[in-house]
C-alpha atoms as a PDB file:
ATOM      1  CA  MET A   1      58.354   4.027 112.802  1.00  0.00           C
ATOM      2  CA  LEU A   2      59.227   7.897 112.701  1.00  0.00           C
ATOM      3  CA  ARG A   3      59.365   8.089 116.604  1.00  0.00           C
ATOM      4  CA  SER A   4      61.829   5.162 116.674  1.00  0.00           C
ATOM      5  CA  TYR A   5      64.309   7.766 114.828  1.00  0.00           C
ATOM      6  CA  GLY A   6      63.492  10.378 117.101  1.00  0.00           C
ATOM      7  CA  VAL A   7      61.086  12.241 114.842  1.00  0.00           C
ATOM      8  CA  GLU A   8      57.930  13.340 116.040  1.00  0.00           C
ATOM      9  CA  PRO A   9      55.111  13.690 113.614  1.00  0.00           C
ATOM     10  CA  VAL A  10      53.035  16.242 113.932  1.00  0.00           C
ATOM     11  CA  PRO A  11      49.968  16.425 111.935  1.00  0.00           C
ATOM     12  CA  GLY A  12      48.225  19.504 110.933  1.00  0.00           C
ATOM     13  CA  GLU A  13      45.264  21.205 109.193  1.00  0.00           C
ATOM     14  CA  ASN A  14      43.899  24.859 108.600  1.00  0.00           C
ATOM     15  CA  SER A  15      40.876  25.453 110.698  1.00  0.00           C
ATOM     16  CA  LEU A  16      39.710  29.188 109.805  1.00  0.00           C
ATOM     17  CA  GLY A  17      41.948  30.814 107.213  1.00  0.00           C
ATOM     18  CA  HIS A  18      43.073  28.774 104.294  1.00  0.00           C
ATOM     19  CA  ALA A  19      40.101  26.429 104.356  1.00  0.00           C
ATOM     20  CA  ASN A  20      39.434  26.066 100.610  1.00  0.00           C
ATOM     21  CA  TRP A  21      40.308  22.556 101.292  1.00  0.00           C
ATOM     22  CA  LEU A  22      37.019  22.063 103.113  1.00  0.00           C
ATOM     23  CA  CYS A  23      35.016  25.011 101.688  1.00  0.00           C
ATOM     24  CA  ILE A  24      35.434  24.083  98.094  1.00  0.00           C
ATOM     25  CA  PRO A  25      33.430  20.682  98.410  1.00  0.00           C
ATOM     26  CA  HIS A  26      31.409  22.180 101.182  1.00  0.00           C
ATOM     27  CA  LYS A  27      30.795  25.784  99.627  1.00  0.00           C
ATOM     28  CA  GLU A  28      27.739  25.964 102.434  1.00  0.00           C
ATOM     29  CA  LEU A  29      30.606  26.363 104.927  1.00  0.00           C
ATOM     30  CA  ALA A  30      32.350  29.506 103.531  1.00  0.00           C
ATOM     31  CA  GLU A  31      31.565  32.680 105.205  1.00  0.00           C
ATOM     32  CA  ASP A  32      30.728  35.730 102.945  1.00  0.00           C
ATOM     33  CA  GLY A  33      30.841  33.160 100.076  1.00  0.00           C
ATOM     34  CA  ASP A  34      34.640  33.322 100.586  1.00  0.00           C
ATOM     35  CA  VAL A  35      36.149  29.408 100.097  1.00  0.00           C
ATOM     36  CA  HIS A  36      38.936  30.585 101.883  1.00  0.00           C
ATOM     37  CA  GLN A  37      36.989  31.238 105.269  1.00  0.00           C
ATOM     38  CA  ILE A  38      35.113  28.620 107.353  1.00  0.00           C
ATOM     39  CA  CYS A  39      32.063  29.909 108.778  1.00  0.00           C
ATOM     40  CA  THR A  40      32.280  29.210 112.416  1.00  0.00           C
ATOM     41  CA  SER A  41      28.511  29.780 112.894  1.00  0.00           C
ATOM     42  CA  ASN A  42      27.488  26.955 110.766  1.00  0.00           C
ATOM     43  CA  PRO A  43      26.781  23.978 112.843  1.00  0.00           C
ATOM     44  CA  ASP A  44      28.518  21.676 110.396  1.00  0.00           C
ATOM     45  CA  SER A  45      31.744  23.313 110.099  1.00  0.00           C
ATOM     46  CA  LYS A  46      32.480  22.272 113.446  1.00  0.00           C
ATOM     47  CA  ARG A  47      31.032  18.677 113.111  1.00  0.00           C
ATOM     48  CA  ILE A  48      32.893  18.097 110.152  1.00  0.00           C
ATOM     49  CA  MET A  49      36.118  20.122 111.003  1.00  0.00           C
ATOM     50  CA  LEU A  50      36.417  17.801 114.388  1.00  0.00           C
ATOM     51  CA  ASP A  51      35.636  14.665 112.637  1.00  0.00           C
ATOM     52  CA  ILE A  52      38.326  15.012 110.389  1.00  0.00           C
ATOM     53  CA  TYR A  53      40.714  15.870 113.047  1.00  0.00           C
ATOM     54  CA  GLN A  54      39.869  12.844 114.958  1.00  0.00           C
ATOM     55  CA  GLU A  55      40.640  10.661 112.100  1.00  0.00           C
ATOM     56  CA  ILE A  56      43.993  12.452 111.680  1.00  0.00           C
ATOM     57  CA  ILE A  57      44.937  12.229 115.323  1.00  0.00           C
ATOM     58  CA  ASP A  58      43.746   8.600 115.141  1.00  0.00           C
ATOM     59  CA  LEU A  59      45.849   7.963 112.134  1.00  0.00           C
ATOM     60  CA  PHE A  60      48.898   9.610 113.483  1.00  0.00           C
ATOM     61  CA  ASP A  61      48.707   8.974 117.213  1.00  0.00           C
ATOM     62  CA  ALA A  62      49.023  12.342 117.287  1.00  0.00           C
ATOM     63  CA  ARG A  63      50.626  13.880 120.500  1.00  0.00           C
ATOM     64  CA  TYR A  64      50.815  17.467 119.035  1.00  0.00           C
ATOM     65  CA  PHE A  65      48.401  19.157 116.099  1.00  0.00           C
ATOM     66  CA  HIS A  66      48.649  22.309 114.268  1.00  0.00           C
ATOM     67  CA  VAL A  67      45.556  23.812 113.480  1.00  0.00           C
ATOM     68  CA  GLY A  68      46.743  27.052 111.288  1.00  0.00           C
ATOM     69  CA  LEU A  69      44.722  30.133 112.123  1.00  0.00           C
ATOM     70  CA  ASP A  70      47.027  32.040 110.202  1.00  0.00           C
ATOM     71  CA  GLU A  71      46.209  34.807 107.096  1.00  0.00           C
ATOM     72  CA  ILE A  72      42.426  34.748 108.185  1.00  0.00           C
ATOM     73  CA  ARG A  73      41.230  37.269 105.555  1.00  0.00           C
ATOM     74  CA  TRP A  74      37.315  37.694 106.205  1.00  0.00           C
ATOM     75  CA  ASN A  75      36.318  40.183 103.522  1.00  0.00           C
ATOM     76  CA  THR A  76      33.168  41.181 105.447  1.00  0.00           C
ATOM     77  CA  HIS A  77      33.827  44.815 105.461  1.00  0.00           C
ATOM     78  CA  ASN A  78      34.137  44.807 101.497  1.00  0.00           C
ATOM     79  CA  LEU A  79      30.512  43.353 101.131  1.00  0.00           C
ATOM     80  CA  PRO A  80      27.264  45.118 101.198  1.00  0.00           C
ATOM     81  CA  GLU A  81      25.116  44.279 104.281  1.00  0.00           C
ATOM     82  CA  ASP A  82      22.811  41.993 101.887  1.00  0.00           C
ATOM     83  CA  LYS A  83      25.592  39.954 100.764  1.00  0.00           C
ATOM     84  CA  ARG A  84      27.374  39.134 103.998  1.00  0.00           C
ATOM     85  CA  CYS A  85      26.505  35.269 105.936  1.00  0.00           C
ATOM     86  CA  PRO A  86      23.595  35.794 107.546  1.00  0.00           C
ATOM     87  CA  LEU A  87      24.702  33.402 110.216  1.00  0.00           C
ATOM     88  CA  CYS A  88      27.618  35.606 111.221  1.00  0.00           C
ATOM     89  CA  ALA A  89      25.373  38.700 111.049  1.00  0.00           C
ATOM     90  CA  GLY A  90      26.432  41.161 113.622  1.00  0.00           C
ATOM     91  CA  LYS A  91      29.212  38.665 115.396  1.00  0.00           C
ATOM     92  CA  SER A  92      32.558  40.403 116.495  1.00  0.00           C
ATOM     93  CA  LYS A  93      35.674  38.769 114.118  1.00  0.00           C
ATOM     94  CA  GLN A  94      37.379  39.127 117.484  1.00  0.00           C
ATOM     95  CA  ASP A  95      34.735  37.018 119.294  1.00  0.00           C
ATOM     96  CA  ILE A  96      34.644  34.399 116.478  1.00  0.00           C
ATOM     97  CA  PHE A  97      38.238  34.010 116.644  1.00  0.00           C
ATOM     98  CA  VAL A  98      38.604  33.644 120.401  1.00  0.00           C
ATOM     99  CA  GLU A  99      35.775  31.291 120.604  1.00  0.00           C
ATOM    100  CA  TRP A 100      36.652  28.973 117.655  1.00  0.00           C
ATOM    101  CA  THR A 101      40.241  28.736 119.325  1.00  0.00           C
ATOM    102  CA  TRP A 102      39.239  28.165 122.369  1.00  0.00           C
ATOM    103  CA  MET A 103      36.666  25.170 120.968  1.00  0.00           C
ATOM    104  CA  LEU A 104      39.922  23.724 118.768  1.00  0.00           C
ATOM    105  CA  ARG A 105      42.149  23.706 121.744  1.00  0.00           C
ATOM    106  CA  ASP A 106      39.543  22.168 124.111  1.00  0.00           C
ATOM    107  CA  PHE A 107      39.009  19.403 121.436  1.00  0.00           C
ATOM    108  CA  LEU A 108      42.345  18.755 121.346  1.00  0.00           C
ATOM    109  CA  VAL A 109      43.105  18.937 125.192  1.00  0.00           C
ATOM    110  CA  GLY A 110      40.384  16.489 125.557  1.00  0.00           C
ATOM    111  CA  GLN A 111      42.300  13.875 123.174  1.00  0.00           C
ATOM    112  CA  ASN A 112      45.505  14.683 125.516  1.00  0.00           C
ATOM    113  CA  VAL A 113      46.882  16.395 122.287  1.00  0.00           C
ATOM    114  CA  LYS A 114      49.099  19.540 122.352  1.00  0.00           C
ATOM    115  CA  MET A 115      47.829  22.299 120.148  1.00  0.00           C
ATOM    116  CA  MET A 116      50.298  24.364 117.954  1.00  0.00           C
ATOM    117  CA  MET A 117      49.161  27.609 115.883  1.00  0.00           C
ATOM    118  CA  TRP A 118      50.593  30.143 113.969  1.00  0.00           C
ATOM    119  CA  GLY A 119      50.786  33.343 115.685  1.00  0.00           C
ATOM    120  CA  ASP A 120      50.835  36.082 112.874  1.00  0.00           C
ATOM    121  CA  MET A 121      46.948  36.700 113.544  1.00  0.00           C
ATOM    122  CA  ILE A 122      47.571  38.049 117.107  1.00  0.00           C
ATOM    123  CA  LEU A 123      50.796  39.813 116.567  1.00  0.00           C
ATOM    124  CA  PRO A 124      50.390  43.660 116.409  1.00  0.00           C
ATOM    125  CA  GLY A 125      53.375  44.316 113.745  1.00  0.00           C
ATOM    126  CA  HIS A 126      52.205  41.395 111.592  1.00  0.00           C
ATOM    127  CA  ASN A 127      48.647  40.306 110.833  1.00  0.00           C
ATOM    128  CA  GLY A 128      46.796  41.272 114.156  1.00  0.00           C
ATOM    129  CA  GLY A 129      45.989  44.978 113.326  1.00  0.00           C
ATOM    130  CA  PRO A 130      43.309  46.277 111.075  1.00  0.00           C
ATOM    131  CA  PRO A 131      40.498  45.682 110.047  1.00  0.00           C
ATOM    132  CA  TYR A 132      39.854  43.405 112.729  1.00  0.00           C
ATOM    133  CA  ASN A 133      42.672  43.903 115.213  1.00  0.00           C
ATOM    134  CA  LEU A 134      42.788  40.392 116.562  1.00  0.00           C
ATOM    135  CA  ALA A 135      46.030  41.399 118.352  1.00  0.00           C
ATOM    136  CA  GLU A 136      43.475  42.660 120.873  1.00  0.00           C
ATOM    137  CA  THR A 137      42.284  39.158 121.586  1.00  0.00           C
ATOM    138  CA  VAL A 138      45.697  38.024 123.197  1.00  0.00           C
ATOM    139  CA  GLY A 139      44.220  38.231 126.880  1.00  0.00           C
ATOM    140  CA  ARG A 140      41.296  36.281 125.884  1.00  0.00           C
ATOM    141  CA  LEU A 141      43.248  33.288 124.397  1.00  0.00           C
ATOM    142  CA  PRO A 142      44.283  29.851 125.846  1.00  0.00           C
ATOM    143  CA  LYS A 143      48.178  30.444 126.849  1.00  0.00           C
ATOM    144  CA  ASP A 144      48.845  26.576 126.894  1.00  0.00           C
ATOM    145  CA  VAL A 145      49.140  26.497 123.017  1.00  0.00           C
ATOM    146  CA  ILE A 146      52.591  26.119 121.538  1.00  0.00           C
ATOM    147  CA  ILE A 147      52.839  29.483 118.925  1.00  0.00           C
ATOM    148  CA  CYS A 148      54.704  28.806 115.581  1.00  0.00           C
ATOM    149  CA  ASN A 149      56.296  32.425 114.857  1.00  0.00           C
ATOM    150  CA  TRP A 150      56.925  33.168 111.186  1.00  0.00           C
ATOM    151  CA  SER A 151      57.024  36.741 111.799  1.00  0.00           C
ATOM    152  CA  THR A 152      60.510  37.406 112.832  1.00  0.00           C
ATOM    153  CA  SER A 153      61.555  38.817 109.437  1.00  0.00           C
ATOM    154  CA  LEU A 154      59.022  41.646 110.408  1.00  0.00           C
ATOM    155  CA  VAL A 155      59.035  41.648 113.962  1.00  0.00           C
ATOM    156  CA  PRO A 156      62.320  40.421 114.973  1.00  0.00           C
ATOM    157  CA  ASP A 157      61.597  40.300 118.740  1.00  0.00           C
ATOM    158  CA  SER A 158      58.229  38.953 118.154  1.00  0.00           C
ATOM    159  CA  SER A 159      59.055  35.151 119.873  1.00  0.00           C
ATOM    160  CA  HIS A 160      60.063  37.484 123.087  1.00  0.00           C
ATOM    161  CA  TRP A 161      56.704  39.384 122.689  1.00  0.00           C
ATOM    162  CA  TYR A 162      54.560  36.059 122.861  1.00  0.00           C
ATOM    163  CA  LEU A 163      56.331  35.073 125.901  1.00  0.00           C
ATOM    164  CA  ARG A 164      55.552  38.094 127.549  1.00  0.00           C
ATOM    165  CA  GLN A 165      51.803  37.933 126.704  1.00  0.00           C
ATOM    166  CA  GLY A 166      51.921  34.548 128.630  1.00  0.00           C
ATOM    167  CA  TYR A 167      52.431  31.782 125.880  1.00  0.00           C
ATOM    168  CA  GLU A 168      54.325  28.828 127.298  1.00  0.00           C
ATOM    169  CA  ALA A 169      56.169  27.717 124.443  1.00  0.00           C
ATOM    170  CA  VAL A 170      57.045  29.351 121.283  1.00  0.00           C
ATOM    171  CA  ILE A 171      58.712  27.865 118.084  1.00  0.00           C
ATOM    172  CA  LYS A 172      60.719  29.625 115.802  1.00  0.00           C
ATOM    173  CA  ALA A 173      59.184  28.892 112.348  1.00  0.00           C
ATOM    174  CA  ASN A 174      60.600  30.477 109.480  1.00  0.00           C
ATOM    175  CA  SER A 175      62.704  27.957 107.816  1.00  0.00           C
ATOM    176  CA  ARG A 176      65.803  29.276 109.076  1.00  0.00           C
ATOM    177  CA  GLY A 177      67.902  28.455 112.388  1.00  0.00           C
ATOM    178  CA  THR A 178      67.493  30.081 115.511  1.00  0.00           C
ATOM    179  CA  THR A 179      70.015  32.726 116.454  1.00  0.00           C
ATOM    180  CA  LEU A 180      71.706  33.362 119.698  1.00  0.00           C
ATOM    181  CA  GLN A 181      69.295  35.946 120.428  1.00  0.00           C
ATOM    182  CA  ASP A 182      66.492  33.529 119.954  1.00  0.00           C
ATOM    183  CA  GLN A 183      67.524  30.855 122.189  1.00  0.00           C
ATOM    184  CA  GLU A 184      66.247  32.292 125.464  1.00  0.00           C
ATOM    185  CA  TRP A 185      62.767  33.039 123.689  1.00  0.00           C
ATOM    186  CA  VAL A 186      61.991  29.864 121.971  1.00  0.00           C
ATOM    187  CA  VAL A 187      61.677  26.071 122.678  1.00  0.00           C
ATOM    188  CA  GLY A 188      62.724  24.995 119.172  1.00  0.00           C
ATOM    189  CA  ASN A 189      62.956  25.705 115.332  1.00  0.00           C
ATOM    190  CA  MET A 190      60.189  24.773 112.784  1.00  0.00           C
ATOM    191  CA  MET A 191      61.394  24.154 109.501  1.00  0.00           C
ATOM    192  CA  GLY A 192      58.961  25.260 106.458  1.00  0.00           C
ATOM    193  CA  ILE A 193      58.699  24.701 102.825  1.00  0.00           C
ATOM    194  CA  TRP A 194      56.178  26.547 101.037  1.00  0.00           C
ATOM    195  CA  PHE A 195      54.817  26.085  97.725  1.00  0.00           C
ATOM    196  CA  LYS A 196      51.762  27.425  95.434  1.00  0.00           C
END
């Protein structure tokens, strides 16, 4: 019905951070006991996540899917070693992020669905810095993902930065229209409404 009006429905579900939707009912999936972060080393995390994603894709006949990947707030560095997730012990957060992103991307490509993700965790001037420096992973991530950029108020040329890193498509996503400067850097504008 929506498509008959020229509207493309884009379902989404957070997949690493903002994971309380999954980790509150399944506390065993929380990394370091934090219900906001999925433990990617738990094999049930991937199984349950992809089962849910498949159901959403089928429901929407999705062509695009937004996997989140924003505001990941691992608390590992704040915990004594004996309180840390034993499944993730010794694993680099950069490796965890890269492997999880590729797993999601490969699953979606296998469904003929284009992956969308937030870009803040890989942007040096936003959330990509310490303590995990995920901006250093940019060269290891898939480039056929659509980056949804909500960082323009912090890093005005961030959309251009994503393009220079090799991303094929960037959408401005800060709930405000695209400026003349942005137009050469983005393929569209995404409106966002945030509510707590």
